[in-house]
mmCIF file of N, CA, C and O in Angstrom:
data_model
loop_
_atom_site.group_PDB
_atom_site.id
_atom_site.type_symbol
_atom_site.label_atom_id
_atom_site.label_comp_id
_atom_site.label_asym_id
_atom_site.label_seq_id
_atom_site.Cartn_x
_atom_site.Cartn_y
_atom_site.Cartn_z
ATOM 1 N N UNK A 5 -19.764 -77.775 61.231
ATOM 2 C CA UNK A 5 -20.175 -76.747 60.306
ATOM 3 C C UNK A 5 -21.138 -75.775 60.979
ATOM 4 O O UNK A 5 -21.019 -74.566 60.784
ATOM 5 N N UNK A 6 -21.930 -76.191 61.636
ATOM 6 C CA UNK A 6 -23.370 -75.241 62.182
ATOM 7 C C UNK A 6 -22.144 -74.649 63.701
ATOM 8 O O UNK A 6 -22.767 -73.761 64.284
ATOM 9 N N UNK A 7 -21.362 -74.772 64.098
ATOM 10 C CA UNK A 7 -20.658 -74.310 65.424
ATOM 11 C C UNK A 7 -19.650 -73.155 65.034
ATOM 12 O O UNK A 7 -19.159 -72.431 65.900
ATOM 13 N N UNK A 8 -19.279 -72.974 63.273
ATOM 14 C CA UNK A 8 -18.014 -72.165 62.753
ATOM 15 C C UNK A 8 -19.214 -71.005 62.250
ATOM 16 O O UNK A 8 -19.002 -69.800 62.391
ATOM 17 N N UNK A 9 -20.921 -71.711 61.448
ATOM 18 C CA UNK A 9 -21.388 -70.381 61.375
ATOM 19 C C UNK A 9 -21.988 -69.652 62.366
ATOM 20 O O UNK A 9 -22.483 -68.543 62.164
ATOM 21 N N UNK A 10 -21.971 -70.355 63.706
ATOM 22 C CA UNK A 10 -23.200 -69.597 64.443
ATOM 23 C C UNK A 10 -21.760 -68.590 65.162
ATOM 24 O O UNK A 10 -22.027 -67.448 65.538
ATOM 25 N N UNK A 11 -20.687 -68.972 65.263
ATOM 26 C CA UNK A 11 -19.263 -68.393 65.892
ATOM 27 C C UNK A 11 -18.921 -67.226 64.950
ATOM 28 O O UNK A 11 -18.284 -66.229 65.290
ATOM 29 N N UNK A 12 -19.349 -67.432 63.904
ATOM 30 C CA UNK A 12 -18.419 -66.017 62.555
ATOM 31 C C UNK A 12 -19.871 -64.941 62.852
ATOM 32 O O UNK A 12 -21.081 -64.978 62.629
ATOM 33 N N UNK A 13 -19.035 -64.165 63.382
ATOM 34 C CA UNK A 13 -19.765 -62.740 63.058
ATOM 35 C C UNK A 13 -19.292 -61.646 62.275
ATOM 36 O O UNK A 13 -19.567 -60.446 62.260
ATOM 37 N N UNK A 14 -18.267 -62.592 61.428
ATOM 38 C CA UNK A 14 -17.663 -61.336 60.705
ATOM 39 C C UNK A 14 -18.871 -60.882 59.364
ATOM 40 O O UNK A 14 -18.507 -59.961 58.632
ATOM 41 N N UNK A 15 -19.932 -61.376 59.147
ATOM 42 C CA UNK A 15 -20.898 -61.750 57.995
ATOM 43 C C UNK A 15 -22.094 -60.657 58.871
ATOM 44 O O UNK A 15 -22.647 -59.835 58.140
ATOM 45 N N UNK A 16 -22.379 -60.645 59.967
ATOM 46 C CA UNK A 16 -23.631 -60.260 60.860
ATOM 47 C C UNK A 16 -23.242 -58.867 60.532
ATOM 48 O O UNK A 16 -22.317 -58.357 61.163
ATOM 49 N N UNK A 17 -23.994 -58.062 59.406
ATOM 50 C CA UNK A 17 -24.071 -56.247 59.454
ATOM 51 C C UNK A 17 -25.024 -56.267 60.561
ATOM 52 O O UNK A 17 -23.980 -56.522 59.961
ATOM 53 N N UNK A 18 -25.657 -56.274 61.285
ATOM 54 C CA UNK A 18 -26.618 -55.860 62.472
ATOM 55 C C UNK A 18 -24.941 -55.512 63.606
ATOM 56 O O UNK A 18 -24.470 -54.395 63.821
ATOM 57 N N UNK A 19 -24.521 -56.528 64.004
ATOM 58 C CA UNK A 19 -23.270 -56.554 64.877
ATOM 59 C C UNK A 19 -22.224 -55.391 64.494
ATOM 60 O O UNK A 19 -21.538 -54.702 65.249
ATOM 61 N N UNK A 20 -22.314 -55.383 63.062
ATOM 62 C CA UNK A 20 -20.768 -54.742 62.655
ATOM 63 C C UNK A 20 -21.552 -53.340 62.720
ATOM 64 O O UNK A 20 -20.734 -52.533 63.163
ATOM 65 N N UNK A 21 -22.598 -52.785 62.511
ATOM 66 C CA UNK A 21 -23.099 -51.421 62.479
ATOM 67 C C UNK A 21 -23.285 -51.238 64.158
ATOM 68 O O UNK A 21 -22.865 -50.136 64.512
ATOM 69 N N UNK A 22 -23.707 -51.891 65.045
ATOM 70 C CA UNK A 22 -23.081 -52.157 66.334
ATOM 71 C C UNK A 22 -21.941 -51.578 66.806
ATOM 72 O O UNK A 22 -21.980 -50.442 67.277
ATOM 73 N N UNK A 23 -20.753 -52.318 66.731
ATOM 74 C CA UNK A 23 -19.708 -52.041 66.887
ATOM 75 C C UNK A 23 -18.942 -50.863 66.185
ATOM 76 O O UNK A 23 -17.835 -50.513 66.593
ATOM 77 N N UNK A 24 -19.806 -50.024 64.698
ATOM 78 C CA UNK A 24 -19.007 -48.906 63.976
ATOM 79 C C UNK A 24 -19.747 -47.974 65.063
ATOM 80 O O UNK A 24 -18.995 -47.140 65.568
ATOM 81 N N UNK A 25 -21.384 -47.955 65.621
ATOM 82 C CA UNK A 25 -22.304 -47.190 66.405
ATOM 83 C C UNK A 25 -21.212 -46.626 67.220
ATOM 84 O O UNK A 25 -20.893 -45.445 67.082
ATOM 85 N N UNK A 26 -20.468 -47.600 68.278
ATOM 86 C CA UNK A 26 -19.881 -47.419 69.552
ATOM 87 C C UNK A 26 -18.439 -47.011 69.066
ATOM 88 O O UNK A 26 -18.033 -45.960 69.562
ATOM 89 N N UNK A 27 -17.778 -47.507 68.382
ATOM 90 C CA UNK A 27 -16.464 -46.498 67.955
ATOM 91 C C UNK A 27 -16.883 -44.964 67.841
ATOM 92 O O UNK A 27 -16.184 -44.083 68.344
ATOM 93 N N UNK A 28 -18.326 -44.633 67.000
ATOM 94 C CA UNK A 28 -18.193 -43.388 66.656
ATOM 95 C C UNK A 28 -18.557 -42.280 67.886
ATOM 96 O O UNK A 28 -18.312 -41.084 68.044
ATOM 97 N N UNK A 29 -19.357 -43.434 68.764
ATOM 98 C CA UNK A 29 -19.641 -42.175 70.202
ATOM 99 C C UNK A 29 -18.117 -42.366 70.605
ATOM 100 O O UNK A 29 -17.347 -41.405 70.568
ATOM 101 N N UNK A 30 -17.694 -43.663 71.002
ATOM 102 C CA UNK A 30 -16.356 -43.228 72.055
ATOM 103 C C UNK A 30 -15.460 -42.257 71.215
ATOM 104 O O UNK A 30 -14.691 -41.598 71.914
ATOM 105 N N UNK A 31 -15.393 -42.031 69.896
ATOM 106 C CA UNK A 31 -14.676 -41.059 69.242
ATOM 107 C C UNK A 31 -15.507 -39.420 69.409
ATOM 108 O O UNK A 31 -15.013 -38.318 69.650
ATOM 109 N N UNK A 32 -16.309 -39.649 69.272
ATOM 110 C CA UNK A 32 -17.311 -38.216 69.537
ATOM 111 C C UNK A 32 -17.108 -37.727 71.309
ATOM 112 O O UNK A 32 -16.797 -36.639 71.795
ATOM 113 N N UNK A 33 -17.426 -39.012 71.933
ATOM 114 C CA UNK A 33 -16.934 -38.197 73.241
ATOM 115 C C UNK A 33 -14.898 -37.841 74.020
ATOM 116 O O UNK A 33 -14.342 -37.203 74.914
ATOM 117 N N UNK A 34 -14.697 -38.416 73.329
ATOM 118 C CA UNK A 34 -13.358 -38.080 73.048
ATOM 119 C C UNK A 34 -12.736 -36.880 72.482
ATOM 120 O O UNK A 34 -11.672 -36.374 72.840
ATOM 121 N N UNK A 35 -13.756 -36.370 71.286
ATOM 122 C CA UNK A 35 -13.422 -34.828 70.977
ATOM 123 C C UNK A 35 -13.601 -33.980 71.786
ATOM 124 O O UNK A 35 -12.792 -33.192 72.275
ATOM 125 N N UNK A 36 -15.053 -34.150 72.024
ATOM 126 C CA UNK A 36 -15.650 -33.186 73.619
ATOM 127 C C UNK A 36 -14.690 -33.061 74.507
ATOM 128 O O UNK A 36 -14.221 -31.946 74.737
ATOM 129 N N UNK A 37 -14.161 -34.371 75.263
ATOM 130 C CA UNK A 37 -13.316 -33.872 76.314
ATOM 131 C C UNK A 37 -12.101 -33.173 75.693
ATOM 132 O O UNK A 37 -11.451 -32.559 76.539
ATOM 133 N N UNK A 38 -11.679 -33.108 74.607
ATOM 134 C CA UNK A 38 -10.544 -32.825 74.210
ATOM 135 C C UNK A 38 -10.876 -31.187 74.004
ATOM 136 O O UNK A 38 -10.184 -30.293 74.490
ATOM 137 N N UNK A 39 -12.315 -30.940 73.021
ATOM 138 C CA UNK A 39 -12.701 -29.770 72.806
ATOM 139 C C UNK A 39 -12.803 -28.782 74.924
ATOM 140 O O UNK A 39 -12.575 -27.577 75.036
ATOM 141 N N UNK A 40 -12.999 -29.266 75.601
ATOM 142 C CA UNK A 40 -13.123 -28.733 76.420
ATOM 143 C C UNK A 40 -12.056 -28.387 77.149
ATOM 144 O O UNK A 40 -11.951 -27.219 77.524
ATOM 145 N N UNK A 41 -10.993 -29.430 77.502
ATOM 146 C CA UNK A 41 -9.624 -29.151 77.336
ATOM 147 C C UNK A 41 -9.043 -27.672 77.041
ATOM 148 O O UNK A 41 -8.561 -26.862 77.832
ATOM 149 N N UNK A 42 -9.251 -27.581 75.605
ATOM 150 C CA UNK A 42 -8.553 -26.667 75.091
ATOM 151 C C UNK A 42 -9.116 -25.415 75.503
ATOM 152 O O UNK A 42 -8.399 -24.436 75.711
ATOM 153 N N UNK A 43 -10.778 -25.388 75.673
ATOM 154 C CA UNK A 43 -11.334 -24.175 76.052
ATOM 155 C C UNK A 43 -11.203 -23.736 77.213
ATOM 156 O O UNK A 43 -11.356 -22.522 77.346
ATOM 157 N N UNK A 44 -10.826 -24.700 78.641
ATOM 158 C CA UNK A 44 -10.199 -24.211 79.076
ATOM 159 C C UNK A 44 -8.897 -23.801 79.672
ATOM 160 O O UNK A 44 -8.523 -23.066 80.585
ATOM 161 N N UNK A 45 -8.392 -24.536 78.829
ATOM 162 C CA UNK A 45 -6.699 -24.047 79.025
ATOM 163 C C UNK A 45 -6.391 -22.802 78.186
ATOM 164 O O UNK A 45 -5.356 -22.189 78.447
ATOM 165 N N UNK A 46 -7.232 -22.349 77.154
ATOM 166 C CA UNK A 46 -7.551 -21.109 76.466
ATOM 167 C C UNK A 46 -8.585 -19.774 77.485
ATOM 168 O O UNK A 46 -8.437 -18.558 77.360
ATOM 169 N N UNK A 47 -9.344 -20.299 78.210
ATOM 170 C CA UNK A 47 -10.296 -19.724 79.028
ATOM 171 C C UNK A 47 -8.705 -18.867 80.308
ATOM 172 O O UNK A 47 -8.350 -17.689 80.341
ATOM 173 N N UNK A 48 -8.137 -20.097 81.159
ATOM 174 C CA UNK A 48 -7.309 -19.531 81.679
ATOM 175 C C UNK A 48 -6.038 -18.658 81.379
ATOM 176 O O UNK A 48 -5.396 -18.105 82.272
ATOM 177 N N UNK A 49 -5.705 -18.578 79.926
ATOM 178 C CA UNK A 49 -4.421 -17.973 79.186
ATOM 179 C C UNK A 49 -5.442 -16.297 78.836
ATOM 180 O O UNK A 49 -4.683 -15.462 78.343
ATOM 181 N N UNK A 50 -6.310 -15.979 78.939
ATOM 182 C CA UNK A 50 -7.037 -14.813 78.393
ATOM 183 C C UNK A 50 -8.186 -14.479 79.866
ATOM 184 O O UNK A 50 -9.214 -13.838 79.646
ATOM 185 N N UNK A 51 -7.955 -14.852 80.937
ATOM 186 C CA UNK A 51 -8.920 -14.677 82.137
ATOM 187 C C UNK A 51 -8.477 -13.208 82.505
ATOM 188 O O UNK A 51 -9.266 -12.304 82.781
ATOM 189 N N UNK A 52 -6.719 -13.069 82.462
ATOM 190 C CA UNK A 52 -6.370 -11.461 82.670
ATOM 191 C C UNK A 52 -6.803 -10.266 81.992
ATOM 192 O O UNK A 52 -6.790 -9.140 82.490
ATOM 193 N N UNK A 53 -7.342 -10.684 80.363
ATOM 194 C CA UNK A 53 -7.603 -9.462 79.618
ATOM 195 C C UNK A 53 -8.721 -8.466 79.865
ATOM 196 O O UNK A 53 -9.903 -8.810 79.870
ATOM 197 N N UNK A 54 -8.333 -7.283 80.058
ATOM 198 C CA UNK A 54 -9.607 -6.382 80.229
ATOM 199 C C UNK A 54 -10.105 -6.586 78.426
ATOM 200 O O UNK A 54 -9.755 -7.142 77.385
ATOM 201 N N UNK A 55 -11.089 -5.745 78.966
ATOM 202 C CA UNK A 55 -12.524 -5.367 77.510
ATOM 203 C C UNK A 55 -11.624 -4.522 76.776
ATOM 204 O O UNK A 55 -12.016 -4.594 75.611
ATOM 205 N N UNK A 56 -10.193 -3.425 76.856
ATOM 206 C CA UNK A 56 -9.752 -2.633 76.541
ATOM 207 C C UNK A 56 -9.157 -3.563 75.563
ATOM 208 O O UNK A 56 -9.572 -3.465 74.408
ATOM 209 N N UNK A 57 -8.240 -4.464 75.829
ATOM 210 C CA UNK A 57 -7.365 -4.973 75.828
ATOM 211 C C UNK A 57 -8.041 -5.854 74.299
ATOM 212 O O UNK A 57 -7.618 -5.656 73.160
ATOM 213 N N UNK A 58 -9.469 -7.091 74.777
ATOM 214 C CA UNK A 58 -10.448 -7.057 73.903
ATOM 215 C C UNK A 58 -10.210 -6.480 72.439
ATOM 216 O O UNK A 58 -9.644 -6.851 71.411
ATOM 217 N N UNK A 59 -10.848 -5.514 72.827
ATOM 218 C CA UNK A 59 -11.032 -4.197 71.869
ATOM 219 C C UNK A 59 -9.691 -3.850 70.265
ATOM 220 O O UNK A 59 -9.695 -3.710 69.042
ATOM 221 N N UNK A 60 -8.786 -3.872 71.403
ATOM 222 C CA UNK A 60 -7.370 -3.530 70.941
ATOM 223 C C UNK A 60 -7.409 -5.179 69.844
ATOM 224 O O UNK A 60 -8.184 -5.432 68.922
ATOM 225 N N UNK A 61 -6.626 -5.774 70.230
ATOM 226 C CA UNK A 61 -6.793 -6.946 69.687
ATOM 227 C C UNK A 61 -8.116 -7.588 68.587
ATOM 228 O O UNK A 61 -7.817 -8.321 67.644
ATOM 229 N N UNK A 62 -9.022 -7.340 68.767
ATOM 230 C CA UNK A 62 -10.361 -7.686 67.539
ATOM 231 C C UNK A 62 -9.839 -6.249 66.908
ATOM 232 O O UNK A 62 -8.995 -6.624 66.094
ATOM 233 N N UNK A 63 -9.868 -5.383 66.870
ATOM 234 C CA UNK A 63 -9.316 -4.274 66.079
ATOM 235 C C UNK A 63 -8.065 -4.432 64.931
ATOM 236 O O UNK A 63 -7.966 -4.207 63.724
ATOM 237 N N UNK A 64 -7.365 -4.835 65.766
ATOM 238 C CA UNK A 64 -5.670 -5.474 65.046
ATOM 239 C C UNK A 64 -6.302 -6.598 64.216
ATOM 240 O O UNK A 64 -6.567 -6.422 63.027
ATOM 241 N N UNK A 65 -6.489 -7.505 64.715
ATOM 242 C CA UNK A 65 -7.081 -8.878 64.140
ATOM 243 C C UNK A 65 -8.055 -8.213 62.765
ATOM 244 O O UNK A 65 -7.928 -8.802 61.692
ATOM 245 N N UNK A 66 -8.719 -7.367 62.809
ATOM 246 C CA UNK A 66 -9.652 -7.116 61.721
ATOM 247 C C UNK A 66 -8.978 -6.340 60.495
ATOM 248 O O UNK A 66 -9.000 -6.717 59.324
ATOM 249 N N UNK A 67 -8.403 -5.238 60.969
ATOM 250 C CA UNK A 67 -7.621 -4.144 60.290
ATOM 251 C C UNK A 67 -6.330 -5.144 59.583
ATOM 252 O O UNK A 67 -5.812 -4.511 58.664
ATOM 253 N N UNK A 68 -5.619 -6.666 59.790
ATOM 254 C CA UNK A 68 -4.570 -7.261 59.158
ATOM 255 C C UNK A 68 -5.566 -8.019 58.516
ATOM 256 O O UNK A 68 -5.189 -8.289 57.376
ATOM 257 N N UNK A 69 -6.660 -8.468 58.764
ATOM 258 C CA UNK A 69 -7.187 -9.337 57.665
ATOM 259 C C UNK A 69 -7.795 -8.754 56.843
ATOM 260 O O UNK A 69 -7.915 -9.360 55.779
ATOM 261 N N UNK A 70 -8.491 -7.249 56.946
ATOM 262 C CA UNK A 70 -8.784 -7.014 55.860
ATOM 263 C C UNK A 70 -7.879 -6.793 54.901
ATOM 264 O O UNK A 70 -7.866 -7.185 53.734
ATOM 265 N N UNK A 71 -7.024 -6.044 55.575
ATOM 266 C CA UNK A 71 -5.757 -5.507 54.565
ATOM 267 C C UNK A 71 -5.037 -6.835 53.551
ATOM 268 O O UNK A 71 -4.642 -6.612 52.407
ATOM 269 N N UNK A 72 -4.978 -7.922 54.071
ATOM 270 C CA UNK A 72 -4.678 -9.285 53.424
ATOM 271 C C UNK A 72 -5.733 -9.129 52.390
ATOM 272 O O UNK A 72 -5.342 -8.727 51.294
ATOM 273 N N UNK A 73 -6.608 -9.300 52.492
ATOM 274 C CA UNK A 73 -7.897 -9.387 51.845
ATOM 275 C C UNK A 73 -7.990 -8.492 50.491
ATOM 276 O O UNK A 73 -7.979 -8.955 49.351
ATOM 277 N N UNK A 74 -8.055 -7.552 50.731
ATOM 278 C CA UNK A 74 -7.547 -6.352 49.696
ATOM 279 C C UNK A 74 -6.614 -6.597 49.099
ATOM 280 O O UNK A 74 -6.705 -6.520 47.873
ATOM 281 N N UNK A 75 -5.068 -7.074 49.832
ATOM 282 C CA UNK A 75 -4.430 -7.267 48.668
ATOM 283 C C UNK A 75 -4.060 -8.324 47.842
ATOM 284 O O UNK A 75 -3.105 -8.310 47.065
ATOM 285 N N UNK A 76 -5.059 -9.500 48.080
ATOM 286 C CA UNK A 76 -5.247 -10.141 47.448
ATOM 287 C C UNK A 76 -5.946 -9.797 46.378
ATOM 288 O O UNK A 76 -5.510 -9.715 45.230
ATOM 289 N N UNK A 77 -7.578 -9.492 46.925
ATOM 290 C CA UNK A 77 -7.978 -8.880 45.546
ATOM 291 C C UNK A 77 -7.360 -7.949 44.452
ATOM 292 O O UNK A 77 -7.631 -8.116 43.263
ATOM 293 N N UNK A 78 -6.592 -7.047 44.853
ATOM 294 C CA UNK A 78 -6.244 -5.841 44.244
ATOM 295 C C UNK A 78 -5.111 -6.479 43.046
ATOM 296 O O UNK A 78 -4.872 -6.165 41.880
ATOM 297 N N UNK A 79 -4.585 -7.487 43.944
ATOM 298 C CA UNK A 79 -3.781 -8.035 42.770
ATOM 299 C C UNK A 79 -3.958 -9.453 41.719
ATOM 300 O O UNK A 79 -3.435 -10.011 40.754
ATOM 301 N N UNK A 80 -4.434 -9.498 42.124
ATOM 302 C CA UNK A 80 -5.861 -10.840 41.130
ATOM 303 C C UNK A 80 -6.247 -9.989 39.697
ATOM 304 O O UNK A 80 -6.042 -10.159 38.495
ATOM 305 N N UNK A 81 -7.018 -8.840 40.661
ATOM 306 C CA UNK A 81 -7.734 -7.536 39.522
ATOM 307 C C UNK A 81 -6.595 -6.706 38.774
ATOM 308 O O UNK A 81 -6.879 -5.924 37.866
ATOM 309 N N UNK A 82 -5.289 -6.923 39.211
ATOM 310 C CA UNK A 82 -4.430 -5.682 37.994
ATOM 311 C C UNK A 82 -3.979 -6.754 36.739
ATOM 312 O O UNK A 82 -3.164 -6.152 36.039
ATOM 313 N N UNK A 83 -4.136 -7.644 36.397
ATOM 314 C CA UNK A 83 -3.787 -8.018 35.237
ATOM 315 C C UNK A 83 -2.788 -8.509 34.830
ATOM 316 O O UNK A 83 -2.653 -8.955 33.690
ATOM 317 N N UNK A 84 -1.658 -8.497 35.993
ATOM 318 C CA UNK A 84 -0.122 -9.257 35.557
ATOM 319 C C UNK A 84 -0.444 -10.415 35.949
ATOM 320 O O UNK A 84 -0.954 -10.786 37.006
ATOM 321 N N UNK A 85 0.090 -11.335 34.452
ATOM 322 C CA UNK A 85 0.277 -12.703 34.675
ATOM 323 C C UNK A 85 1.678 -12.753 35.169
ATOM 324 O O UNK A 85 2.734 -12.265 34.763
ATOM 325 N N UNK A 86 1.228 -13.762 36.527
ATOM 326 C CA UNK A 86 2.800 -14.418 36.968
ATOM 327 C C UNK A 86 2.657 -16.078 36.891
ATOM 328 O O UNK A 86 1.656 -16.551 37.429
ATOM 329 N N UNK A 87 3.509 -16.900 36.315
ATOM 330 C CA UNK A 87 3.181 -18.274 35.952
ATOM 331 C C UNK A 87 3.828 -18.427 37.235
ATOM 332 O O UNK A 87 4.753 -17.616 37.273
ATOM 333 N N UNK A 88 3.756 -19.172 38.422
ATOM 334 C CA UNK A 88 3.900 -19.827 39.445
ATOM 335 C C UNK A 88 4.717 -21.180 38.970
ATOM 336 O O UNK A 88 5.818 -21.459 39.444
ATOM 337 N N UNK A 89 4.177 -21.832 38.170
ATOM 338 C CA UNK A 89 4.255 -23.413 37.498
ATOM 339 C C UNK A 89 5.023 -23.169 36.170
ATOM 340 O O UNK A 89 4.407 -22.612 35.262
ATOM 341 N N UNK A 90 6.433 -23.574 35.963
ATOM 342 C CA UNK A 90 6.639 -23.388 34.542
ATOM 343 C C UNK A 90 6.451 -24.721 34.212
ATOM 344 O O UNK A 90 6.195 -25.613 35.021
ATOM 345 N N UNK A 91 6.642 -24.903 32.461
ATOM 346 C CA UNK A 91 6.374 -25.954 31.988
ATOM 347 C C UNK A 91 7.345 -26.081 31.075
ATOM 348 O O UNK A 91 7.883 -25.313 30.278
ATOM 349 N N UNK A 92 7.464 -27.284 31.375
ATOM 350 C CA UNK A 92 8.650 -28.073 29.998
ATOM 351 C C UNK A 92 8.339 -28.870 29.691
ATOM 352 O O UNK A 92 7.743 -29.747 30.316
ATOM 353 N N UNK A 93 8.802 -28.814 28.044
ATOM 354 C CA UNK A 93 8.073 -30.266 27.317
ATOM 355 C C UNK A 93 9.383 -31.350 27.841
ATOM 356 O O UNK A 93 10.458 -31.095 28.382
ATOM 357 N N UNK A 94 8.841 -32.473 27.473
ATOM 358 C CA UNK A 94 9.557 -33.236 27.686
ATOM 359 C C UNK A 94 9.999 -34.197 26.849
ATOM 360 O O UNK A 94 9.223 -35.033 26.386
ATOM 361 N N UNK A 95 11.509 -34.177 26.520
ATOM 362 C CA UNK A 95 12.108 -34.759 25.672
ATOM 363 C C UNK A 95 12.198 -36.240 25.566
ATOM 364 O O UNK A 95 12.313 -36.923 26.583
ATOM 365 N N UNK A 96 12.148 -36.766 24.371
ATOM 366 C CA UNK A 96 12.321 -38.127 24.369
ATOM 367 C C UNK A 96 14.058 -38.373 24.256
ATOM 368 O O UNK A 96 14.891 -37.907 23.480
ATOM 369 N N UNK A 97 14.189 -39.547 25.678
ATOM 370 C CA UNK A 97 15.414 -39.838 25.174
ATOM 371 C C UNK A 97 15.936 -40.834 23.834
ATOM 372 O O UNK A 97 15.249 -41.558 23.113
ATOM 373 N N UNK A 98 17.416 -40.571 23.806
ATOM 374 C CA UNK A 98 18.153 -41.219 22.670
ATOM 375 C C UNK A 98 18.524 -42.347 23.265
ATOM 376 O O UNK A 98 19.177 -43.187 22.644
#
């Protein structure tokens, strides 16, 4: 009996907050390398762009989202209901 409790650590929260500690760094440093990864395999796909180029692009990028933006609002604000979801009652069968 005293050899099965001193062996079970499935009961020990000191151990098990332990072991959640170290999952959550090896998962945290796992994003990092992953986050870095991407920045630079993104760093090398955009190393050719001039500032012009820049420019052009945050321009485009701004001028389609606002315009999204607007017409979302614009049509929220005119007042036609469109039901997306119809509804049916539902019949009891015979």
């Amino acid at each position: 009996m005293k050899f099965t409790l001193k062996n079970n650590n499935k009961n020990d929260p000191e151990k098990a907050d332990g072991i959640r500690e170290n999952l959550l760094q090896k998962f945290d440093e796992a994003n990092l390398r992953l986050q870095y990864k991407c920045a630079n395999w993104l760093e090398s796909k955009t190393a050719q762009l001039s500032r012009q180029s820049w420019i052009v692009i945050l321009f485009s990028f701004t001028v389609v989202s606002s315009g999204c933006n607007i017409y979302l609002i614009v049509k929220s604000l005119s007042g036609a209901v469109t039901r997306t979801i119809t509804v049916v009652p539902i019949n009891k069968p015979i």
